[in-house]
Amino acid sequence: MELESVPGVGAKTAAALRELDDPEAALRDGDVASLARAPGISEGRAARIARGAIRAEHDDPGGFTATKRAREIHEDALALLTDRTVTDYAAKRLATIYPSGVRSRIEEVRAFAESAMAREPDPAVLDALSAVEPLSEPGDVRVRDRCLATRDAERYADAQAAIPEVSVEVVDDARQLAELARSYSTVVALDEAFAGVDVEGDVRVEPNALEEPESVVPERVLTFFARNRDRIRAAAEVHRVADLDAPCDLETLLSALDQLDEDGSVSGDEELDRLATAVDDLDAAVSTAESVANDHLREAIEEQDVTIEGTDLLSLVERGAGVDSLLQRELADEYADAVEKARDHLVDALALRDMEATARRAFPDEPAYPVEHSEDVVARLREELTAARDQRATRRKRELADDLAEIREEAAALVDAALELDVELAIARFAADFDCTIPELTESEGVAIEGGRSPLLDVPFDEVEPVDYAVEGVTVLSGVNSGGKTSTLDLVALVTTLAHMGLPVPAEAAQVGRISELHYHAKTQGTLDAGAFEATLREFGDLVADVDHRSPAAADGNGTEADGDGPAAGTDDRPVMVLVDELESITEPGASAKIMAGILEALGERQATAIFVSHLARDIREAAETDISIDGIEAKGLENGELRVERSPVKGKLARSTPELIVEKLADDGADDADGFYGDLLGKFE
């Protein structure tokens, strides 16, 4: 698939998508999670790109939702689904499912939906999903203690692109390489020519480093897993609770994650912890060791009687001897004990092993009071401990990064599978909540719904009365006010839209003829002015015109197709469904009946499926030059001023209006109609 051929993908977006391992597969699969990992592409944009790619893959011209009300029905259908998602990802992923007139696309989603409906929405799984999010790529990793070095300008550019986390330096000879080694703790030379060069410091010659960036910057992998640790753990929990087959061994993955701190450093290594603690506690341990020695020596001096004869004292003074000489002469053993205690404390406090000999030299044998450490020796000990700590940390980072790099793709697949499960469970919950079934999509015109209940009504779903309704060709739907005509129209639109999305519908059974455009015109509030009335008529004029004469500019008014909006450029095979709610409200009733009769006749010639809700059914039939079907939502009568309605339309029945029912009730009451006034009025309705 050529990336630039996907609607909405330009050169810049294509370049970002090429950063992915397999962008073509992600586009074909509508994989929003993978697409959103491309630099600068949000999940919302990834969903739009995926939708465009799906259309391109199925050669889908779009334009199914051809009117504002049709788009609202699609949005309402999506909302019913997204309300049942746990993750933001699933809501955006569901946005890639759109109504289409292309059979291959519908069948693709139907297969997915049928599989999803077999899922059991376990509350424990939904709870585990709440912590799952798409993996993020850290873009702020910088490593300043090492660098890459090369003599080749072209390789310099390659190195900057392959491993941007470290500095890249150009060097001409071993002298410049040595200068770098004094500035960085590690220098990785990329040129084979530097092999065998004797340079002081940690200089490694690795010509293949650019092919194995994790060996140079293990922080890349470690930071990725550290940032995504909680998400991966949550995905693992989803797999455990949902009993899903994991793409990797979960115990191995979780064990590796347990070795990471939040900042990407290695944890759980006792030797590394010992060395790090020794570096941090060195100064305090040295100070305490001095105190131990001096306390011991002070006690020894206080407890011992030291007698110096005058001639001895005079001799010491004449020789310039001080306390040191006195200690060496009179308290040599006590001083040796004090120094040994200081050395033992330093070694024990820092848990020193290989560096014990260096630590013991920190307190010299020559007597002195107070006992003091050798600053040079302590500095050397600090250098040795720091070097050992850093070497251990680097080695452990590389080891852990190697282990994690091997399961990085599996970890991503683990999270993706958990997110996709949320998409499936949303469909399963939608189907269960609204008693849905997979509809039969036919190539014939019309729609047939058995036991359909609309979830769009402002009443609890279990209180919605089921509706049976079937339509072929063009029909006028009549009925009393508040009898459910608009609700029936919404139900037909919703079932048709969901069926063309490939999703289950809220009905016991349904057969839906395949269409490429749904034109739903909602009820207009008030009479339109002349300009608006003309525009409305033009819409119907375009609709019934020969499709070969339709301009491609009809797509959205300027020659481009909006995202699912507006009718697409036509073909000879472009079946449509037209739903209209009380078109008579746009102008005078007499004119409205004639206009609707003409529109219905034209739609009938086009073999469109059309339902017009109108109170002017009788007038329309009289104005039409051909037979037009009339169905009716029958009112059984009035009880205590309330209508009793049979919600399922009756085929071929002109339903009585509310005024007729009221007149009939009065006529039936003989006491109130002694002179036959109401009976005469009732006769006017025949």
PDB file of C-alpha atoms in Angstrom, residues 15-16 26 31 45 54 71 99 115 121 126 144 340 431 450 469 486 540 556 615 649:
ATOM      1  CA  ALA A  15       7.338  10.020   6.817  1.00  0.00           C
ATOM      2  CA  ALA A  16       6.095   9.643  10.392  1.00  0.00           C
ATOM      3  CA  ALA A  26      -1.258  -1.289  10.653  1.00  0.00           C
ATOM      4  CA  ASP A  31      -4.611  -0.743  14.048  1.00  0.00           C
ATOM      5  CA  ARG A  45      -5.671  11.306  14.056  1.00  0.00           C
ATOM      6  CA  ILE A  54      -9.887   1.137   5.158  1.00  0.00           C
ATOM      7  CA  ARG A  71     -24.932  11.684  10.429  1.00  0.00           C
ATOM      8  CA  PRO A  99     -21.527   2.699   7.650  1.00  0.00           C
ATOM      9  CA  SER A 115     -16.661 -13.014  17.271  1.00  0.00           C
ATOM     10  CA  PRO A 121     -18.169  -8.971  29.698  1.00  0.00           C
ATOM     11  CA  LEU A 126     -13.481  -4.580  32.765  1.00  0.00           C
ATOM     12  CA  ARG A 144      25.664  12.303  28.625  1.00  0.00           C
ATOM     13  CA  GLU A 340      42.138  -1.442  63.900  1.00  0.00           C
ATOM     14  CA  ALA A 431     -25.482  -6.394  21.881  1.00  0.00           C
ATOM     15  CA  GLU A 450     -39.075  -7.891  13.694  1.00  0.00           C
ATOM     16  CA  TYR A 469     -42.184  -3.041  10.296  1.00  0.00           C
ATOM     17  CA  THR A 486     -40.704   9.589  14.279  1.00  0.00           C
ATOM     18  CA  PHE A 540     -34.583  16.311  -3.626  1.00  0.00           C
ATOM     19  CA  ASP A 556     -19.087  18.286  -0.098  1.00  0.00           C
ATOM     20  CA  HIS A 615     -50.380  13.738   8.262  1.00  0.00           C
ATOM     21  CA  PRO A 649     -47.358   0.098  11.603  1.00  0.00           C
TER      22      PRO A 649
END
